[in-house]
Short mmCIF file of C-alpha atoms in Angstrom, two decimals:
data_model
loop_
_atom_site.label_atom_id
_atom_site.label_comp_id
_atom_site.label_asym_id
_atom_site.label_seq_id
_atom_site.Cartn_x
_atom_site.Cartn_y
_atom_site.Cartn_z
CA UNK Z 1 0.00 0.00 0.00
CA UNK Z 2 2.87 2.70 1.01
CA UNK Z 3 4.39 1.81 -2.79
CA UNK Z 4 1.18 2.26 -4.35
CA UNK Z 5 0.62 5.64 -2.61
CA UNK Z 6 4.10 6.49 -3.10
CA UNK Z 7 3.32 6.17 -7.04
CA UNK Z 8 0.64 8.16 -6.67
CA UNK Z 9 2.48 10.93 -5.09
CA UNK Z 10 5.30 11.31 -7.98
CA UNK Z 11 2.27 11.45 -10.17
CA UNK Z 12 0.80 14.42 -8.51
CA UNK Z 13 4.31 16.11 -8.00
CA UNK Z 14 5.17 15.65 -12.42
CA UNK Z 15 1.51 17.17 -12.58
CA UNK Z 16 1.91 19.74 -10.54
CA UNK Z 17 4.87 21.11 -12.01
CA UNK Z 18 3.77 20.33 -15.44
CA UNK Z 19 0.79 22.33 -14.97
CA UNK Z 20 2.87 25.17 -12.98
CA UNK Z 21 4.94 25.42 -16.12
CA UNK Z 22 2.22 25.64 -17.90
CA UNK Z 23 1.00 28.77 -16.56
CA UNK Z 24 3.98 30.36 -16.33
CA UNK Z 25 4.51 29.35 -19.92
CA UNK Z 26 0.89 30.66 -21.06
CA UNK Z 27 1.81 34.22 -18.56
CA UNK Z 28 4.75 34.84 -20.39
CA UNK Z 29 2.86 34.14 -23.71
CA UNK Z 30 0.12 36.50 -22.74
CA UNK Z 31 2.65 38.74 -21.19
CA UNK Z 32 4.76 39.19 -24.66
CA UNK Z 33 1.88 39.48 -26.77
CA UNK Z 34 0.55 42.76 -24.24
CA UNK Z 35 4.02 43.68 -24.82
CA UNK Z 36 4.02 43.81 -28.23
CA UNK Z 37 0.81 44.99 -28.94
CA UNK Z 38 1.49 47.80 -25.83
CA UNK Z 39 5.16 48.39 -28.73
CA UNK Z 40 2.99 49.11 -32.28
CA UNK Z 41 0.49 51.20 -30.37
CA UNK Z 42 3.84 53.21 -29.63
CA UNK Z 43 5.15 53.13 -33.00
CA UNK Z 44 1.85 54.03 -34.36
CA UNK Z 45 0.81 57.35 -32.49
CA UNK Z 46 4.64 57.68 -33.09
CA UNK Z 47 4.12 57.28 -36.75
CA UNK Z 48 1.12 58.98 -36.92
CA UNK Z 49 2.27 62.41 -34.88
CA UNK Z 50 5.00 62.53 -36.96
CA UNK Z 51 3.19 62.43 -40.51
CA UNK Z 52 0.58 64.97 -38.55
CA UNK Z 53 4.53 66.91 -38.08
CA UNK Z 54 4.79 66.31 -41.86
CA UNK Z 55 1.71 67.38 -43.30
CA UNK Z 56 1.47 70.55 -41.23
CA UNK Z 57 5.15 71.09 -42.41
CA UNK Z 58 3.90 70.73 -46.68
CA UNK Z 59 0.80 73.23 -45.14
CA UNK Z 60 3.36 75.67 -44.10
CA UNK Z 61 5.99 75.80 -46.66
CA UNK Z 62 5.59 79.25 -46.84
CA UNK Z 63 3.85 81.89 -44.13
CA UNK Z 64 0.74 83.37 -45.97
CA UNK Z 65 -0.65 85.43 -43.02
CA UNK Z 66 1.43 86.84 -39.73
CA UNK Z 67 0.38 89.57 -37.19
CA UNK Z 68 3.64 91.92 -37.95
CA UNK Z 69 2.83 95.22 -35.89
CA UNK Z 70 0.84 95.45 -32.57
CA UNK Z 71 -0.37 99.35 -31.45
CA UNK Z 72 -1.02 99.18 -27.62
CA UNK Z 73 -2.23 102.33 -26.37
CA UNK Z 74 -3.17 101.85 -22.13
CA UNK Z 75 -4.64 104.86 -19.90
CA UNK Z 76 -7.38 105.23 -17.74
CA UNK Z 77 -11.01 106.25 -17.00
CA UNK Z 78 -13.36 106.57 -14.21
CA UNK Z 79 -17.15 106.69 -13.39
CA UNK Z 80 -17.85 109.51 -10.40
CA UNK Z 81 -20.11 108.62 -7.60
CA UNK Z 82 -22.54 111.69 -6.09
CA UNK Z 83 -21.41 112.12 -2.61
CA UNK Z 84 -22.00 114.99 -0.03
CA UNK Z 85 -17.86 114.79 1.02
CA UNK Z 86 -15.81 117.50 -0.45
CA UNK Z 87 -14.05 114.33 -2.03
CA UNK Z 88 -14.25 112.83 -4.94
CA UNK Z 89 -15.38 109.42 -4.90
CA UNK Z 90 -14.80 107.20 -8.05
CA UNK Z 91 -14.97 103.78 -9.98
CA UNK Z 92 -11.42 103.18 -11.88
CA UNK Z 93 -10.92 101.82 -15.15
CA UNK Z 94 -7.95 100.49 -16.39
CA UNK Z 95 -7.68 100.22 -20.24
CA UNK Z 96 -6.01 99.15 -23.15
CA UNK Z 97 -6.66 99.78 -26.49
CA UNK Z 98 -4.98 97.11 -28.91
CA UNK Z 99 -4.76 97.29 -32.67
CA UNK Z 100 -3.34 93.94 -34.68
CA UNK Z 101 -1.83 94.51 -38.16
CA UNK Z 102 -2.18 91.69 -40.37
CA UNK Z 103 0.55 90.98 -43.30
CA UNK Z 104 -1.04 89.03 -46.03
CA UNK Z 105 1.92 89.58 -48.38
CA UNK Z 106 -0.72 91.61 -50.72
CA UNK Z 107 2.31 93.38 -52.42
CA UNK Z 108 3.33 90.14 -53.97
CA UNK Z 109 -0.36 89.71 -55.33
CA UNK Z 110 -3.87 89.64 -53.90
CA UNK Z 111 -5.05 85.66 -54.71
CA UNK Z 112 -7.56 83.38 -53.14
CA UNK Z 113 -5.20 81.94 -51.06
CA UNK Z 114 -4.08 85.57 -49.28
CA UNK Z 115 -7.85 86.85 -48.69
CA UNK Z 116 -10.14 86.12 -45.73
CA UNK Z 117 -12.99 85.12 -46.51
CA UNK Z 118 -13.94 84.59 -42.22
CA UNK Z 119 -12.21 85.77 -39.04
CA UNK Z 120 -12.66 84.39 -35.35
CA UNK Z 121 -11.65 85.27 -32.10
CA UNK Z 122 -12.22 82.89 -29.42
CA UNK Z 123 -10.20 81.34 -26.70
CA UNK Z 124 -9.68 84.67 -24.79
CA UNK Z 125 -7.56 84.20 -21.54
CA UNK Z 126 -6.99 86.75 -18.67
CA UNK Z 127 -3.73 85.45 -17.06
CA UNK Z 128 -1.89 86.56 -13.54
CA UNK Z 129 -4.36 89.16 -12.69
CA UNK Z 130 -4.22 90.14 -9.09
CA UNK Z 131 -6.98 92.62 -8.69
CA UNK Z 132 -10.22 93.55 -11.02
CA UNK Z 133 -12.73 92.32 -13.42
CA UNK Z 134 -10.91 91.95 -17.18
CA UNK Z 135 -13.05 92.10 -20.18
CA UNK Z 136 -12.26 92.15 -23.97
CA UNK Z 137 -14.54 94.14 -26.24
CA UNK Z 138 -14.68 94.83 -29.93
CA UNK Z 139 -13.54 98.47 -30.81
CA UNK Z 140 -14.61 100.85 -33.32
CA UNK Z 141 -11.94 102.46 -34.47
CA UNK Z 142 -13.01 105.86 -34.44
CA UNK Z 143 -13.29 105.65 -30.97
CA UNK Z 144 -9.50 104.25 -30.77
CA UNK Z 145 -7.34 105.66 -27.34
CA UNK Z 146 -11.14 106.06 -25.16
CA UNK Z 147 -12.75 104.38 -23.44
CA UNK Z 148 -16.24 103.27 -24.75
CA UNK Z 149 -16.43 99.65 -23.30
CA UNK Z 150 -20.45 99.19 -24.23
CA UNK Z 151 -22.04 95.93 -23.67
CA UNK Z 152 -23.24 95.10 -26.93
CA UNK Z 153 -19.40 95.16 -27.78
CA UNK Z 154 -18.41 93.01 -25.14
CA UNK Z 155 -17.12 89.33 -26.18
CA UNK Z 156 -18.73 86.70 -24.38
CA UNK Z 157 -17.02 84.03 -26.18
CA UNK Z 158 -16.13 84.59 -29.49
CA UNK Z 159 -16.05 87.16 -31.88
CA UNK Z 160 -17.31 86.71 -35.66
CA UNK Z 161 -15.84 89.55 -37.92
CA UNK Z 162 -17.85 90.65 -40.71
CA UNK Z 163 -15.83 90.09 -44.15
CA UNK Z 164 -16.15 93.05 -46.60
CA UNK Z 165 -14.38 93.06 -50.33
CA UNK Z 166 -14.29 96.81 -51.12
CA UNK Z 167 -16.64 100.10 -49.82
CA UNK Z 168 -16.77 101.78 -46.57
CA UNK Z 169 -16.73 99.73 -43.60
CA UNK Z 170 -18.86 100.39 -40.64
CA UNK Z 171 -16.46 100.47 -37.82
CA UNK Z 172 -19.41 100.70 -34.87
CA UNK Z 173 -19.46 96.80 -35.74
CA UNK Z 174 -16.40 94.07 -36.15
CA UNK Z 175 -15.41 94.29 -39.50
CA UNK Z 176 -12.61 93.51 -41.75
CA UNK Z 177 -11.34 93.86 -45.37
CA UNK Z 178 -10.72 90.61 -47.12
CA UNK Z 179 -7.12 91.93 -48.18
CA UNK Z 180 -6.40 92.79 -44.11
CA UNK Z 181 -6.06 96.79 -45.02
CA UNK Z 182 -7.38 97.64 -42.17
CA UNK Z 183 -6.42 96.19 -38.18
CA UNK Z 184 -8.52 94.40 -36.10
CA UNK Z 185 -9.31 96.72 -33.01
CA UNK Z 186 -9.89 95.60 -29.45
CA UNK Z 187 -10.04 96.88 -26.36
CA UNK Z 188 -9.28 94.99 -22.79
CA UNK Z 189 -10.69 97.10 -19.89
CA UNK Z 190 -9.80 96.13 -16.08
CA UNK Z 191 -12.64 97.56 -13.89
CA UNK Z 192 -13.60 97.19 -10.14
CA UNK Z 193 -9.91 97.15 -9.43
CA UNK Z 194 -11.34 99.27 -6.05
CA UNK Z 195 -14.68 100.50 -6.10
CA UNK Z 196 -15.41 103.63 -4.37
CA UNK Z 197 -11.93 105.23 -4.68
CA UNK Z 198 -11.60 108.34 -2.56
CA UNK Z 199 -9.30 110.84 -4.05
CA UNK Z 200 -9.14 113.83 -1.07
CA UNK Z 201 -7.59 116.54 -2.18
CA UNK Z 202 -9.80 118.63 -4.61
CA UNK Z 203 -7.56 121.40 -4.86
CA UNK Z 204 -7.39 120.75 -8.84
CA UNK Z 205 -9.33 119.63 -11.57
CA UNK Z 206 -9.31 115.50 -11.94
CA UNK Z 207 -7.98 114.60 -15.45
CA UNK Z 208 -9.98 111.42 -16.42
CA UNK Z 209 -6.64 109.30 -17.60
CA UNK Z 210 -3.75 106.96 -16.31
CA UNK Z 211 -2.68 109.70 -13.41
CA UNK Z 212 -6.35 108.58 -11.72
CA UNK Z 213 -5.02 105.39 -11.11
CA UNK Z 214 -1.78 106.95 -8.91
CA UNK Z 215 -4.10 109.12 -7.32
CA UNK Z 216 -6.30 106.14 -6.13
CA UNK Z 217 -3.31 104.42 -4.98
CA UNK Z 218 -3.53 101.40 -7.30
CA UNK Z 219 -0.47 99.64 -7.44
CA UNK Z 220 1.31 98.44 -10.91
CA UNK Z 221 1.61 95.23 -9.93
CA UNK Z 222 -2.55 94.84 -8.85
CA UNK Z 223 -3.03 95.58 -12.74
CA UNK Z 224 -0.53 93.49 -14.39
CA UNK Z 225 -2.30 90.68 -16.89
CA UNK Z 226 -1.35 88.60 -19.68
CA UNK Z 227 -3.86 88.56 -22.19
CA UNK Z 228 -4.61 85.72 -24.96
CA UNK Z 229 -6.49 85.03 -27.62
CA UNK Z 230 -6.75 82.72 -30.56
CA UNK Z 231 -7.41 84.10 -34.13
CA UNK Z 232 -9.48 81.64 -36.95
CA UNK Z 233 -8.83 82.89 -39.95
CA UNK Z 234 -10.48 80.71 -43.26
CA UNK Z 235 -9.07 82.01 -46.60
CA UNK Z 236 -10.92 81.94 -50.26
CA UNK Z 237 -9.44 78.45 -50.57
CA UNK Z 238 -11.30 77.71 -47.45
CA UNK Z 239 -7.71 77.04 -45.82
CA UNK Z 240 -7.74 77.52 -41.95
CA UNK Z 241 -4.89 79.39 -40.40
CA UNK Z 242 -4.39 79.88 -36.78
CA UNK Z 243 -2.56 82.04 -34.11
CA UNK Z 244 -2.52 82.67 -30.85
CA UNK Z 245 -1.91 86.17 -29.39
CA UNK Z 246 -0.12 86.92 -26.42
CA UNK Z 247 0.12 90.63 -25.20
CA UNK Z 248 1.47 91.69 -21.62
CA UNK Z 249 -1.17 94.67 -20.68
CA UNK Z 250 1.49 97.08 -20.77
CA UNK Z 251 1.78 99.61 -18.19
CA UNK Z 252 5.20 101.01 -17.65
CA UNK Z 253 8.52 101.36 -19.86
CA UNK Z 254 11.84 100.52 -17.89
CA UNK Z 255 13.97 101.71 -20.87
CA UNK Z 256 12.20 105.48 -20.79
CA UNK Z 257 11.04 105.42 -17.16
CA UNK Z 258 7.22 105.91 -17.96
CA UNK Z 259 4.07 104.61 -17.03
CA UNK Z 260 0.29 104.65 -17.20
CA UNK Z 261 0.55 106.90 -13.95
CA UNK Z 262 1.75 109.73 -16.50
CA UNK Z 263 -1.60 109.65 -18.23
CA UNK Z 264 -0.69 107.34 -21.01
CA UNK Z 265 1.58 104.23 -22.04
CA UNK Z 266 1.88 103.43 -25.83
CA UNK Z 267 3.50 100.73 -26.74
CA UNK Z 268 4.17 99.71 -30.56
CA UNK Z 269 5.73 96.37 -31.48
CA UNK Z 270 6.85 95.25 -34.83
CA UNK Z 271 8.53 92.50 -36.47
CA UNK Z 272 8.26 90.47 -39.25
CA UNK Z 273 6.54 87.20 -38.35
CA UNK Z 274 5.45 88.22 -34.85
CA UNK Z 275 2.77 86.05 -34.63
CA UNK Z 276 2.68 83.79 -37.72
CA UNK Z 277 -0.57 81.80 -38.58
CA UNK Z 278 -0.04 78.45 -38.90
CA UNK Z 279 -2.42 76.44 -41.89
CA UNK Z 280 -3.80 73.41 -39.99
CA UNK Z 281 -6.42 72.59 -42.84
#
């Protein structure tokens, strides 16, 4: 009987390890064929990104629209509150007015390919803001270095541009020329930076610009934002291109020493290329 069951045992012991090598057999199976699936996913987004790299290369061969000049012009405003004080008591505005030149390279030839045929503004950002309520609005340009900031020229979320060919444009609505001869005109207003601003001494006339803000005691650094957007534009080929704009409010010069405290800060900024659209379609 102990032989018998001795037998028996050996049996169980080959089977056992038979069957444990089995599984470790059929693990590292499974195991290698995650692996190399887990290997051409790899190799395919790889391959993939980089013919996405490749085709939006061919796209841009050459640049057909870039943002070459930006016009910043930042001051001040301020709303006056009826009080019985002999003070004055004030809401602040801070405000920019920003004008974008597009270069469509018209002076090599006005084609298809170089005309707009729709413009979008969407994606707007309000970045590193300390103090205040930003806003972006359209701006008729007529009304360029004021501020008007009226609701119906606010932007929500995006901003459709009406496309016109030739003829007077109305300004008092967003507009463009097809052949980019004229800027596209915003305006990015900081209010309720401090509400209720008492300015004390009465002795002289306020002057409704950038000096309000020194008088109310409203620090650089509370107004300093970094403002983005992204531009849509589709051509005549119905091509998309697309940028996005990056503009640092600005609100003092270290190379001449002034600032929006003096009444005014203009800033203009040119380069070839300084924001290129990219073709993505």
């Amino acid at each position: 009987m102990k032989k018998k069951s001795l037998i028996i045992d050996e049996k169980t012991i080959k089977r056992n390890k038979f069957l444990t090598k089995l599984i470790i057999t059929i693990a590292l199976l499974i195991l290698c064929v995650v692996s190399i699936v887990e290997i051409a996913k790899v190799y395919t987004i790889n391959d993939d990104f980089s013919n996405y790299i490749d085709s939006i290369a061919r796209l841009n061969s050459k640049t057909v629209f870039s943002i070459d000049r930006i016009y910043l012009y930042s001051s001040a405003d301020a709303t006056s509150n009826e009080t019985t004080k002999p003070v004055w008591d004030l809401n602040l505005y801070q405000f920019t007015d920003i004008a974008l030149y597009i270069n469509n390279r018209s002076d090599e030839g006005v084609s298809y390919e170089n005309t707009i045929k729709e413009l979008t503004i969407d994606n707007i950002k309000f970045n590193n803001l300390q103090s205040g309520t930003p806003s972006l609005y359209y701006k008729n340009v007529n009304d360029f270095a004021k501020l008007t900031n009226t609701d119906e020229n606010k932007i929500t979320d995006s901003l459709e541009f009406n496309v016109v060919n030739s003829g007077d444009a109305d300004y008092s609505t967003p507009v463009i020329y097809s052949n980019c001869q004229n800027p596209i005109t915003l305006e990015y207003v900081n209010s309720n930076m401090e509400e209720n601003t008492i300015i004390s001494d009465i002795s002289t006339p306020l002057t409704y610009d950038g000096s309000l803000l020194k008088k109310g005691g409203i620090l650089l650094s509370q107004m300093k934002c970094t403002l983005s957007f992204t531009i849509t534009i589709i051509n005549n080929y119905n091509q998309k291109f697309v940028a996005t704009v990056y503009i640092d409010i600005p609100l003092e010069d270290s190379m001449s020493g002034e600032s929006i405290y003096d009444g005014k800060l203009i800033k203009n900024i040119e380069n070839t290329n300084l924001v290129k659209f990219i073709r993505v379609e």
